Coordinates of C-alpha atoms and ligand atoms in Angstrom, one line a residue:
X6 CA -5.1 17.2 4.6
X7 CA -5.3 19.3 1.5
X8 CA -7.4 18.1 -1.4
X9 CA -5.7 18.1 -4.7
X10 CA -6.4 17.3 -8.2
X11 CA -5.0 13.9 -9.3
X12 CA -4.9 12.8 -12.9
X13 CA -3.4 9.4 -13.5
X14 CA -2.9 7.5 -16.7
X15 CA -1.8 4.1 -18.0
X16 CA -0.4 3.6 -21.5
X17 CA -3.2 2.8 -23.9
X18 CA -2.7 -0.9 -24.9
X19 CA -2.3 -2.2 -28.5
X20 CA -5.2 -4.2 -29.7
X21 CA -3.1 -6.6 -31.7
X22 CA -3.5 -9.4 -29.2
X23 CA -5.2 -10.4 -26.0
X24 CA -4.4 -8.8 -22.7
X25 CA -2.0 -10.6 -20.4
X26 CA -0.6 -10.2 -16.9
X27 CA 1.9 -7.5 -18.0
X28 CA -1.0 -5.2 -19.0
X29 CA -3.0 -6.2 -15.9
X30 CA 0.1 -5.1 -13.9
X31 CA 0.1 -1.4 -15.0
X32 CA -3.7 -1.1 -14.7
X33 CA -3.7 -2.5 -11.2
X34 CA -0.8 -0.3 -10.1
X35 CA -2.6 2.8 -11.5
X36 CA -5.8 1.7 -9.8
X37 CA -4.1 1.5 -6.5
X38 CA -2.8 5.0 -6.8
X39 CA -6.2 6.3 -7.9
X40 CA -8.0 4.6 -5.0
X41 CA -5.4 5.9 -2.6
X42 CA -5.9 9.5 -3.8
X43 CA -9.7 9.1 -3.5
X44 CA -9.0 8.1 0.1
X45 CA -7.3 11.5 0.4
X46 CA -10.4 13.0 -1.0
X47 CA -8.5 14.4 -4.0
X48 CA -10.3 15.2 -7.2
X49 CA -9.3 12.1 -9.1
X50 CA -9.4 11.2 -12.8
X51 CA -8.1 7.8 -13.8
X52 CA -7.7 7.1 -17.5
X53 CA -6.9 3.9 -19.4
X54 CA -7.8 2.6 -22.9
X55 CA -6.7 1.2 -26.2
X56 CA -4.3 2.2 -29.0
X57 CA -5.9 1.0 -32.2
X58 CA -4.3 2.5 -35.3
X59 CA -1.1 1.7 -37.3
X60 CA 0.5 -1.1 -39.2
X61 CA 0.8 -3.5 -36.3
X62 CA -3.0 -3.5 -35.8
X63 CA -3.7 -3.6 -39.5
X64 CA -1.6 -6.7 -39.9
X65 CA -3.1 -8.4 -36.9
X66 CA -6.6 -7.7 -38.3
X67 CA -5.6 -9.1 -41.7
X68 CA -4.2 -12.2 -40.1
X69 CA -7.5 -12.6 -38.2
X70 CA -9.4 -12.1 -41.5
X71 CA -11.4 -9.1 -40.5
X72 CA -11.3 -5.3 -41.0
X73 CA -9.1 -3.3 -38.7
X74 CA -12.1 -1.6 -37.1
X75 CA -13.9 -4.9 -36.4
X76 CA -10.7 -6.4 -35.0
X77 CA -10.1 -3.3 -32.8
X78 CA -13.7 -3.4 -31.5
X79 CA -13.3 -7.0 -30.5
X80 CA -9.9 -6.7 -28.8
X81 CA -10.6 -3.3 -27.2
X82 CA -13.7 -4.8 -25.5
X83 CA -11.4 -7.6 -24.1
X84 CA -9.2 -4.9 -22.5
X85 CA -12.2 -3.2 -21.2
X86 CA -13.5 -6.4 -19.7
X87 CA -10.1 -7.1 -18.1
X88 CA -10.3 -3.7 -16.4
X89 CA -13.7 -4.7 -14.9
X90 CA -12.4 -8.0 -13.7
X91 CA -9.4 -6.3 -12.2
X92 CA -11.7 -3.9 -10.3
X93 CA -10.1 -1.0 -12.0
X94 CA -11.9 2.2 -11.0
X95 CA -11.0 4.1 -14.2
X96 CA -13.2 7.1 -14.9
X97 CA -13.0 6.7 -18.6
X98 CA -11.8 4.2 -21.2
X99 CA -10.4 5.9 -24.3
X100 CA -10.2 4.3 -27.8
X101 CA -8.1 6.1 -30.4
X102 CA -10.8 5.2 -32.9
X103 CA -13.3 7.5 -31.0
X104 CA -14.3 10.3 -33.4
X105 CA -13.8 12.9 -30.7
X106 CA -10.2 11.8 -30.2
X107 CA -9.5 11.8 -33.9
X108 CA -10.9 15.3 -34.4
X109 CA -8.8 16.7 -31.5
X110 CA -5.6 15.0 -32.7
X111 CA -6.1 16.6 -36.1
X112 CA -6.7 20.0 -34.5
X113 CA -3.5 19.6 -32.4
X114 CA -1.5 18.6 -35.4
X115 CA -2.7 21.7 -37.3
X116 CA -1.6 23.9 -34.4
X117 CA 1.9 22.4 -34.6
X118 CA 1.8 22.8 -38.4
X119 CA 0.7 26.4 -38.1
X120 CA 3.5 27.1 -35.6
X121 CA 6.1 26.0 -38.1
X122 CA 7.1 22.8 -36.4
X123 CA 6.1 20.4 -39.2
X124 CA 7.8 20.1 -42.6
X125 CA 7.9 17.7 -45.5
X126 CA 10.9 15.5 -46.3
X127 CA 11.8 12.1 -47.5
X128 CA 13.2 9.5 -45.2
X129 CA 14.6 6.0 -45.2
X130 CA 15.2 4.0 -42.1
X131 CA 15.0 0.7 -40.3
X132 CA 11.5 0.1 -39.0
X133 CA 10.2 -2.3 -36.3
X134 CA 6.5 -2.8 -36.7
X135 CA 6.0 -4.3 -33.2
X136 CA 7.5 -1.1 -31.8
X137 CA 6.0 1.1 -34.5
X138 CA 9.4 3.0 -34.5
X139 CA 12.4 3.7 -36.6
X140 CA 15.9 2.7 -35.4
X141 CA 19.3 4.1 -36.6
X142 CA 22.0 1.6 -37.5
X143 CA 23.9 1.8 -34.3
X144 CA 20.8 1.0 -32.2
X145 CA 20.1 -2.4 -33.9
X146 CA 20.8 -5.8 -32.4
X147 CA 23.0 -8.2 -34.4
X148 CA 21.4 -9.5 -37.7
X149 CA 19.5 -6.3 -38.3
X150 CA 17.1 -6.9 -35.5
X151 CA 15.1 -4.7 -33.2
X152 CA 16.9 -4.1 -29.9
X153 CA 13.6 -4.7 -28.0
X154 CA 11.9 -7.5 -29.8
X155 CA 14.9 -9.2 -31.4
X156 CA 12.9 -9.6 -34.6
X157 CA 14.1 -8.4 -38.0
X158 CA 13.5 -4.7 -38.9
X159 CA 12.4 -3.6 -42.3
X160 CA 13.8 -0.8 -44.6
X161 CA 11.2 1.8 -45.0
X162 CA 11.5 4.8 -47.4
X163 CA 8.9 7.4 -47.6
X164 CA 8.0 11.0 -48.3
X165 CA 6.7 12.1 -44.9
X166 CA 5.8 15.0 -42.7
X167 CA 8.4 15.6 -40.0
X168 CA 8.3 17.2 -36.6
X169 CA 11.2 19.4 -35.6
X170 CA 12.1 17.4 -32.5
X171 CA 15.7 18.4 -32.8
X172 CA 14.7 22.1 -32.2
X173 CA 13.4 21.1 -28.7
X174 CA 16.7 19.8 -27.3
X175 CA 17.5 22.9 -25.3
X176 CA 14.0 23.4 -23.9
X177 CA 13.8 19.7 -23.0
X178 CA 17.1 19.8 -21.2
X179 CA 16.0 22.9 -19.3
X180 CA 12.8 21.2 -18.3
X181 CA 14.7 18.2 -17.0
X182 CA 17.1 20.4 -15.1
X183 CA 14.3 22.4 -13.5
X184 CA 12.3 19.3 -12.6
X185 CA 14.7 16.7 -11.3
X186 CA 11.9 14.5 -10.0
X187 CA 9.7 14.5 -13.1
X188 CA 10.8 11.0 -14.1
X189 CA 11.1 8.3 -11.5
X190 CA 13.1 6.2 -10.7
X191 CA 16.2 8.5 -11.1
X192 CA 18.0 5.9 -13.3
X193 CA 15.2 6.4 -15.9
X194 CA 15.4 10.2 -15.5
X195 CA 19.1 10.0 -16.3
X196 CA 18.6 7.6 -19.2
X197 CA 16.0 9.9 -20.8
X198 CA 18.1 13.0 -20.2
X199 CA 21.0 11.3 -21.9
X200 CA 18.9 10.5 -24.9
X201 CA 18.2 14.2 -25.3
X202 CA 21.7 15.3 -24.5
X203 CA 23.1 12.9 -27.1
X204 CA 21.1 14.8 -29.8
X205 CA 17.7 14.3 -31.3
X206 CA 16.7 13.6 -34.8
X207 CA 13.6 15.1 -36.3
X208 CA 10.7 12.7 -36.1
X209 CA 8.7 11.3 -39.0
X210 CA 5.1 11.9 -37.9
X211 CA 3.1 10.6 -40.9
X212 CA 2.9 7.4 -43.0
X213 CA 2.0 7.3 -46.7
X214 CA 2.0 3.5 -47.2
X215 CA -0.6 2.6 -44.6
X216 CA -4.2 3.8 -44.5
X217 CA -5.3 2.6 -41.0
X218 CA -4.9 5.8 -39.1
X219 CA -5.9 9.4 -38.6
X220 CA -5.6 11.4 -41.8
X221 CA -3.2 14.3 -41.8
X222 CA -5.6 17.2 -41.9
X223 CA -3.8 19.2 -44.7
X224 CA -2.7 16.0 -46.6
X225 CA -5.3 13.3 -46.3
X226 CA -3.1 10.9 -48.4
X227 CA -1.0 10.4 -45.3
X228 CA -2.0 9.2 -41.8
X229 CA -0.6 10.5 -38.6
X230 CA 2.1 8.3 -37.1
X231 CA 0.5 6.0 -34.6
X232 CA 2.6 7.1 -31.6
X233 CA 1.7 10.8 -32.1
X234 CA -2.0 9.8 -32.4
X235 CA -1.6 7.6 -29.2
X236 CA 0.3 10.0 -27.0
X237 CA -2.2 12.7 -27.5
X238 CA -4.9 10.5 -25.9
X239 CA -3.9 11.7 -22.5
X240 CA -5.0 15.2 -23.6
X241 CA -8.0 14.4 -25.9
X242 CA -9.7 12.2 -23.3
X243 CA -10.3 15.3 -21.1
X244 CA -11.9 17.1 -24.0
X245 CA -14.8 14.6 -24.2
X246 CA -14.5 11.9 -21.5
X247 CA -14.3 13.9 -18.3
X248 CA -17.4 16.0 -18.1
X249 CA -18.0 19.7 -18.8
X250 CA -14.9 21.0 -17.0
X251 CA -12.6 18.1 -17.7
X252 CA -9.7 20.4 -18.5
X253 CA -9.4 21.1 -14.8
X254 CA -7.5 17.8 -14.6
X255 CA -4.7 18.9 -16.9
X256 CA -1.7 18.4 -16.6
X257 CA -1.4 14.7 -15.6
X258 CA -0.2 14.2 -12.1
X259 CA 1.2 10.7 -12.6
X260 CA 1.7 8.7 -15.8
X261 CA 2.6 5.1 -15.5
X262 CA 4.4 2.9 -18.1
X263 CA 7.0 0.3 -18.4
X264 CA 10.6 1.2 -19.4
X265 CA 10.2 0.0 -23.0
X266 CA 8.3 3.1 -23.9
X267 CA 10.4 5.6 -21.9
X268 CA 11.7 7.5 -24.9
X269 CA 8.2 8.1 -26.3
X270 CA 7.0 9.4 -22.9
X271 CA 10.0 11.3 -21.5
X272 CA 11.4 12.7 -24.8
X273 CA 8.8 12.8 -27.6
X274 CA 5.7 13.4 -25.5
X275 CA 7.0 16.6 -23.7
X276 CA 8.3 18.0 -27.0
X277 CA 4.9 17.4 -28.7
X278 CA 3.3 19.2 -25.9
X279 CA 5.7 22.1 -26.1
X280 CA 5.0 22.3 -29.8
X281 CA 1.2 22.4 -29.2
X282 CA 1.7 25.0 -26.4
X283 CA 0.3 22.7 -23.7
X284 CA 1.7 22.4 -20.1
X285 CA 3.8 19.3 -19.4
X286 CA 2.9 16.4 -17.1
X287 CA 4.1 16.5 -13.6
X288 CA 5.6 13.0 -13.2
X289 CA 6.2 9.9 -15.1
X290 CA 6.6 6.7 -13.0
X291 CA 8.5 4.1 -15.0
X292 CA 8.1 0.6 -13.8
X293 CA 9.9 -2.6 -14.6
X294 CA 8.9 -5.7 -16.5
X295 CA 6.8 -8.6 -15.2
X296 CA 9.1 -11.5 -16.2
X297 CA 8.2 -15.0 -16.8
X298 CA 11.1 -17.5 -17.1
X299 CA 13.6 -14.7 -16.9
X300 CA 12.2 -12.7 -19.8
X301 CA 9.8 -9.9 -20.3
X302 CA 6.3 -11.2 -20.7
X303 CA 5.3 -10.3 -24.2
X304 CA 3.5 -11.7 -27.3
X305 CA 6.8 -11.6 -29.2
X306 CA 8.5 -13.7 -26.6
X307 CA 5.5 -16.0 -26.3
X308 CA 5.7 -16.4 -22.5
X309 CA 2.4 -14.9 -21.7
X310 CA 0.4 -15.6 -18.5
X311 CA -3.3 -15.3 -18.8
X312 CA -4.5 -13.5 -15.6
X313 CA -8.1 -14.9 -15.8
X314 CA -7.4 -18.4 -14.3
X315 CA -5.6 -16.9 -11.3
X316 CA -8.4 -14.5 -10.7
X317 CA -11.0 -17.3 -10.9
X318 CA -9.1 -19.5 -8.5
X319 CA -7.8 -17.0 -6.0
X320 CA -9.9 -13.9 -6.5
X321 CA -8.8 -10.6 -7.9
X322 CA -7.5 -9.2 -4.6
X323 CA -4.9 -12.0 -4.5
X324 CA -3.6 -10.9 -7.9
X325 CA -3.5 -7.2 -6.9
X326 CA -1.7 -8.0 -3.7
X327 CA 0.8 -10.4 -5.3
X328 CA 1.8 -8.0 -8.1
X329 CA 2.1 -5.0 -5.9
X330 CA 4.1 -6.8 -3.3
X331 CA 6.2 -9.3 -5.3
X332 CA 7.4 -6.9 -8.0
X333 CA 9.2 -4.0 -6.4
X334 CA 7.7 -1.0 -8.1
X335 CA 10.2 0.4 -10.6
X336 CA 12.2 -2.9 -10.9
X337 CA 11.7 -6.1 -12.8
X338 CA 10.1 -9.0 -11.0
X339 CA 9.1 -12.6 -11.8
X340 CA 5.6 -13.9 -11.9
X341 CA 5.4 -17.5 -10.8
X342 CA 2.5 -19.7 -9.9
X343 CA 4.4 -21.1 -6.9
X344 CA 5.3 -17.6 -5.6
X345 CA 1.7 -16.5 -6.1
X346 CA 0.4 -19.5 -4.1
X347 CA 3.0 -19.0 -1.4
X348 CA 2.0 -15.3 -0.8
X349 CA -1.7 -16.1 -1.0
X350 CA -1.4 -18.9 1.6
X351 CA 1.4 -17.5 3.8
X352 CA 0.4 -13.9 3.9
X353 CA -3.2 -13.2 2.8
X354 CA -4.8 -16.4 4.3
X355 CA -2.6 -17.1 7.3
X356 CA -1.6 -13.6 8.4
X357 CA -4.5 -11.4 7.4
X358 CA -7.4 -13.8 7.0
X359 CA -6.7 -15.6 10.3
X360 CA -6.2 -12.4 12.2
X361 CA -9.7 -11.3 11.2
X362 CA -11.2 -14.6 12.1
X363 CA -9.5 -14.8 15.5
X364 CA -10.4 -11.3 16.3
X365 CA -14.0 -11.7 15.5
X366 CA -14.3 -15.1 17.2
X367 CA -12.7 -13.8 20.4
X368 CA -14.9 -10.7 20.6
X369 CA -17.9 -13.0 20.0
X370 CA -16.9 -15.5 22.6
X371 CA -15.6 -13.3 25.3
X372 CA -17.6 -10.1 24.9
X373 CA -20.9 -11.2 23.2
X374 CA -19.8 -9.7 19.9
X375 CA -19.4 -6.1 21.0
X376 CA -16.1 -4.4 20.8
X377 CA -15.1 -3.2 24.3
X378 CA -14.2 0.4 25.1
X379 CA -10.6 1.6 24.9
X380 CA -8.8 1.7 28.2
X381 CA -6.2 3.9 26.6
X382 CA -3.4 1.5 27.5
X383 CA -2.2 0.7 24.0
X384 CA -0.3 3.9 23.2
X385 CA 2.4 1.9 21.5
X386 CA 0.1 0.3 19.0
X387 CA -1.6 3.6 18.3
X388 CA 1.8 5.3 17.7
X389 CA 2.7 2.4 15.4
X390 CA -0.4 2.9 13.3
X391 CA 0.3 6.6 13.1
X392 CA 3.9 6.0 12.0
X393 CA 2.9 3.5 9.4
X394 CA 0.2 5.7 8.1
X395 CA 2.7 8.5 7.5
X396 CA 5.1 6.1 5.9
X397 CA 2.3 5.0 3.5
X398 CA 1.4 8.6 2.6
X399 CA 5.1 9.2 1.8
X400 CA 5.4 6.0 -0.2
X401 CA 2.5 7.0 -2.4
X402 CA 4.0 10.5 -2.8
X403 CA 7.2 8.8 -4.0
X404 CA 5.2 6.7 -6.4
X405 CA 6.3 3.6 -4.4
X406 CA 3.4 1.1 -4.2
X407 CA 5.5 -1.7 -2.9
X408 CA 6.6 0.2 0.1
X409 CA 3.1 1.3 0.9
X410 CA 2.0 -2.4 1.0
X411 CA 5.0 -3.4 3.0
X412 CA 4.3 -0.7 5.6
X413 CA 0.7 -1.8 6.0
X414 CA 1.9 -5.4 6.4
X415 CA 4.2 -4.3 9.3
X416 CA 0.9 -3.6 11.1
X417 CA -0.6 -6.9 10.2
X418 CA 2.4 -8.6 11.7
X419 CA 2.3 -6.3 14.8
X420 CA -1.3 -7.3 15.4
X421 CA -0.5 -11.0 15.1
X422 CA 2.3 -10.6 17.6
X423 CA -0.1 -8.8 19.9
X424 CA -2.4 -11.9 19.9
X425 CA 0.4 -14.2 20.7
X426 CA 2.0 -12.1 23.4
X427 CA -1.2 -11.1 25.2
X428 CA -2.9 -14.5 24.7
X429 CA -6.5 -13.4 25.2
X430 CA -7.6 -17.0 25.8
X431 CA -5.4 -17.0 29.0
X432 CA -6.7 -13.6 30.1
X433 CA -10.3 -14.8 29.6
X434 CA -9.8 -17.4 32.3
X435 CA -9.0 -14.9 35.0
X436 CA -11.8 -12.5 36.1
X437 CA -9.1 -10.1 37.5
X438 CA -7.8 -9.6 33.9
X439 CA -11.1 -8.4 32.5
X440 CA -9.8 -4.9 31.8
X441 CA -6.7 -6.3 30.1
X442 CA -8.8 -8.5 28.0
X443 CA -11.0 -5.5 27.0
X444 CA -7.9 -3.6 26.0
X445 CA -6.5 -6.3 23.8
X446 CA -9.8 -7.0 22.1
X447 CA -10.3 -3.3 21.5
X448 CA -6.7 -2.9 20.2
X449 CA -7.1 -5.8 17.8
X450 CA -10.4 -4.5 16.4
X451 CA -9.0 -0.9 16.2
X452 CA -5.7 -2.0 14.6
X453 CA -7.4 -4.2 12.1
X454 CA -9.8 -1.5 11.1
X455 CA -6.9 0.9 10.5
X456 CA -4.9 -1.6 8.5
X457 CA -7.9 -2.6 6.4
X458 CA -8.5 1.1 5.4
X459 CA -4.8 1.4 4.6
X460 CA -4.9 -1.8 2.5
X461 CA -8.1 -0.9 0.8
X462 CA -6.5 0.5 -2.4
X463 CA -4.7 -2.8 -2.9
X464 CA -7.4 -5.3 -1.9
X465 CA -10.6 -3.3 -2.0
X466 CA -13.1 -6.2 -2.0
X467 CA -11.5 -8.1 0.8
X468 CA -11.0 -5.0 2.9
X469 CA -14.6 -4.0 2.6
X470 CA -15.8 -7.5 3.6
X471 CA -13.5 -7.5 6.5
X472 CA -14.6 -4.1 7.6
X473 CA -18.2 -5.3 7.5
X474 CA -17.3 -8.2 9.7
X475 CA -15.9 -5.8 12.2
X476 CA -19.2 -4.0 12.3
X477 CA -17.8 -1.1 10.3
X478 CA -19.3 0.8 7.4
X479 CA -17.4 -0.9 4.5
X480 CA -17.7 2.3 2.4
X481 CA -15.9 4.4 5.1
X482 CA -12.4 4.0 3.7
X483 CA -11.0 7.5 3.7
X484 CA -7.5 8.2 5.2
X485 CA -9.3 9.9 8.1
X486 CA -11.0 6.5 8.9
X487 CA -7.6 4.9 9.3
X488 CA -6.8 6.9 12.5
X489 CA -6.5 4.5 15.4
X490 CA -9.6 3.7 17.4
X491 CA -11.9 6.0 15.5
X492 CA -15.5 4.6 15.8
X493 CA -14.5 1.2 17.0
X494 CA -15.8 0.7 20.5
X495 CA -19.3 -0.6 20.8
X496 CA -19.7 -1.9 17.3
X497 CA -21.0 -5.4 16.8
X498 CA -18.8 -7.9 14.9
X499 CA -20.1 -10.7 12.7
X500 CA -18.3 -13.9 11.8
X501 CA -17.8 -14.2 8.0
X502 CA -16.6 -17.1 5.7
X503 CA -12.8 -17.0 5.4
X504 CA -11.5 -13.9 3.5
X505 CA -9.0 -16.0 1.6
X506 CA -10.2 -19.6 1.4
X507 CA -8.0 -22.5 0.7
X508 CA -7.4 -23.1 -3.0
X509 CA -7.2 -26.7 -4.3
X510 CA -4.9 -27.1 -7.3
X511 CA -3.6 -24.1 -9.0
X512 CA -3.2 -22.7 -12.6
X513 CA 0.1 -23.3 -14.3
Ligands
MSP13 N1 0.3 1.3 -27.4 C1 1.6 1.5 -26.8 C2 1.5 2.6 -25.7 C3 1.0 3.9 -26.2 S1 0.8 5.0 -24.8 C4 0.5 6.5 -25.6 C5 2.1 0.3 -26.2 N2 1.1 -0.7 -25.9 S2 1.4 -2.1 -25.3 O1 0.2 -2.9 -25.5 O2 2.6 -2.7 -25.8 O3 1.5 -1.9 -23.8 C6 2.7 -1.4 -23.2 C7 2.5 -1.2 -21.7 O4 1.8 -2.4 -21.2 C8 3.8 -1.1 -21.0 O5 4.4 0.1 -21.1 C9 3.4 -1.6 -19.7 O6 2.8 -0.5 -19.0 C10 2.4 -2.7 -19.9 N3 3.1 -4.0 -20.1 C11 3.1 -4.8 -21.2 N4 3.8 -5.9 -20.9 C12 4.4 -5.8 -19.7 C13 5.3 -6.6 -18.9 N5 5.7 -7.7 -19.3 N6 5.7 -6.0 -17.7 C14 5.3 -4.8 -17.3 N7 4.5 -4.1 -18.0 C15 4.0 -4.5 -19.2 O7 3.2 0.2 -25.9

């Protein structure tokens, strides 16, 4: 396996309100990719963080009766804490109020200015503060409302600095044509390409009426438009958050986001990079919405689910598993307490948890706790593990987390079938069947070990506990450790408390 560089990002989250399951979703998905690539022994850098400037944050701070910075400090730390609770293995957490970020954004803007891509003009347009974006008349929802939030937009008229986005139309189209896989799924690629094809207006990239932002270096009465400040985080983080040779990670390998911010990432972001003379990201993976009651979970809709009670009751791996499996990556999916409980009980506890228990108990009872040697009779299972492993590698390469989890689960089910079909408790009664019993016990231990390594990116804590129960080194979770039968015979198993214990009552 070749070892590559892998730089993965999440959007940086607004600090206007508390994190919810929607934010947790993107961070968890990014973490699954990051962990999988560490299994491949790639050189991984995983970035997440918070977006802290702009009118939206300034207003939220005012409503909370504190300064924008004090407000941002408090809320940013809640996002950072959420990351820890999610078991996110990010290498850095960027804040757009970091002085190093601010200095680098100013430097980049000066480069764009010097190259002649920024000019001054006056502008009037309909502005949605929750989006921090202008809309043209034709894009608005009825009643002069934002097409995303459904809340009224405001008329904003200002003398601003503009970025010549329109001048990048041809270069952007050429980039899209030369890199047909650079935005996935394809429907989002087509949507973004259409936006460019339809024509682009120049972009106002500064604000004169707000002060909570990064000053425009040559005109400190204005602050840089929050989206320009925010998008550059993916670049600035490497200049101070990734060690001495952090720039080796550029360009991003995979950038995750929901479809609400497609235009910013697939149209404006590459144009800004072209203007700053920086190579473009390799792939954007645009996922769907976590819905609650049929609508996107968001502060504006007010249908938020707090992830913490679910994590407290079921454990973090249950949330990671549920979100990656239930919501087909790239599509919308519904979060429900009932669905969560059903997958926890039916799949994690009954299928995986029980499989481990039974395997360990049978090896203890019939073979004194020592995994027997391989008689080489289970070529079918070994071939199945090989096939699913290839499928999982391909799924991750296609940015498809859900398929990767499903493929691993095919193995969990195959192992449960093996237990039922070979009925070790029957074999154990007949001394002539000793070799057959050895084989099935070996196969169960070997199959489980492979599947736990393959599931490790999704349920890291549980996989490690289960590997320890099988007498394995819980830190040996590379893809090479997933090969069937590797280091399994002769290890001593240990019974452990249930991996996914019964949960009494559940959060709403
Ligand atoms: N600050 C901007 C992003 C700047 S990136 C340079 C922003 N922040 S946000 O707090 O609104 O977070 C948006 C991201 O959070 C979405 O793109 C998505 O990754 C995640 N999600 C927030 N709510 C979500 C759902 N209901 N469903 C899925 N993802 C959700 O936009």
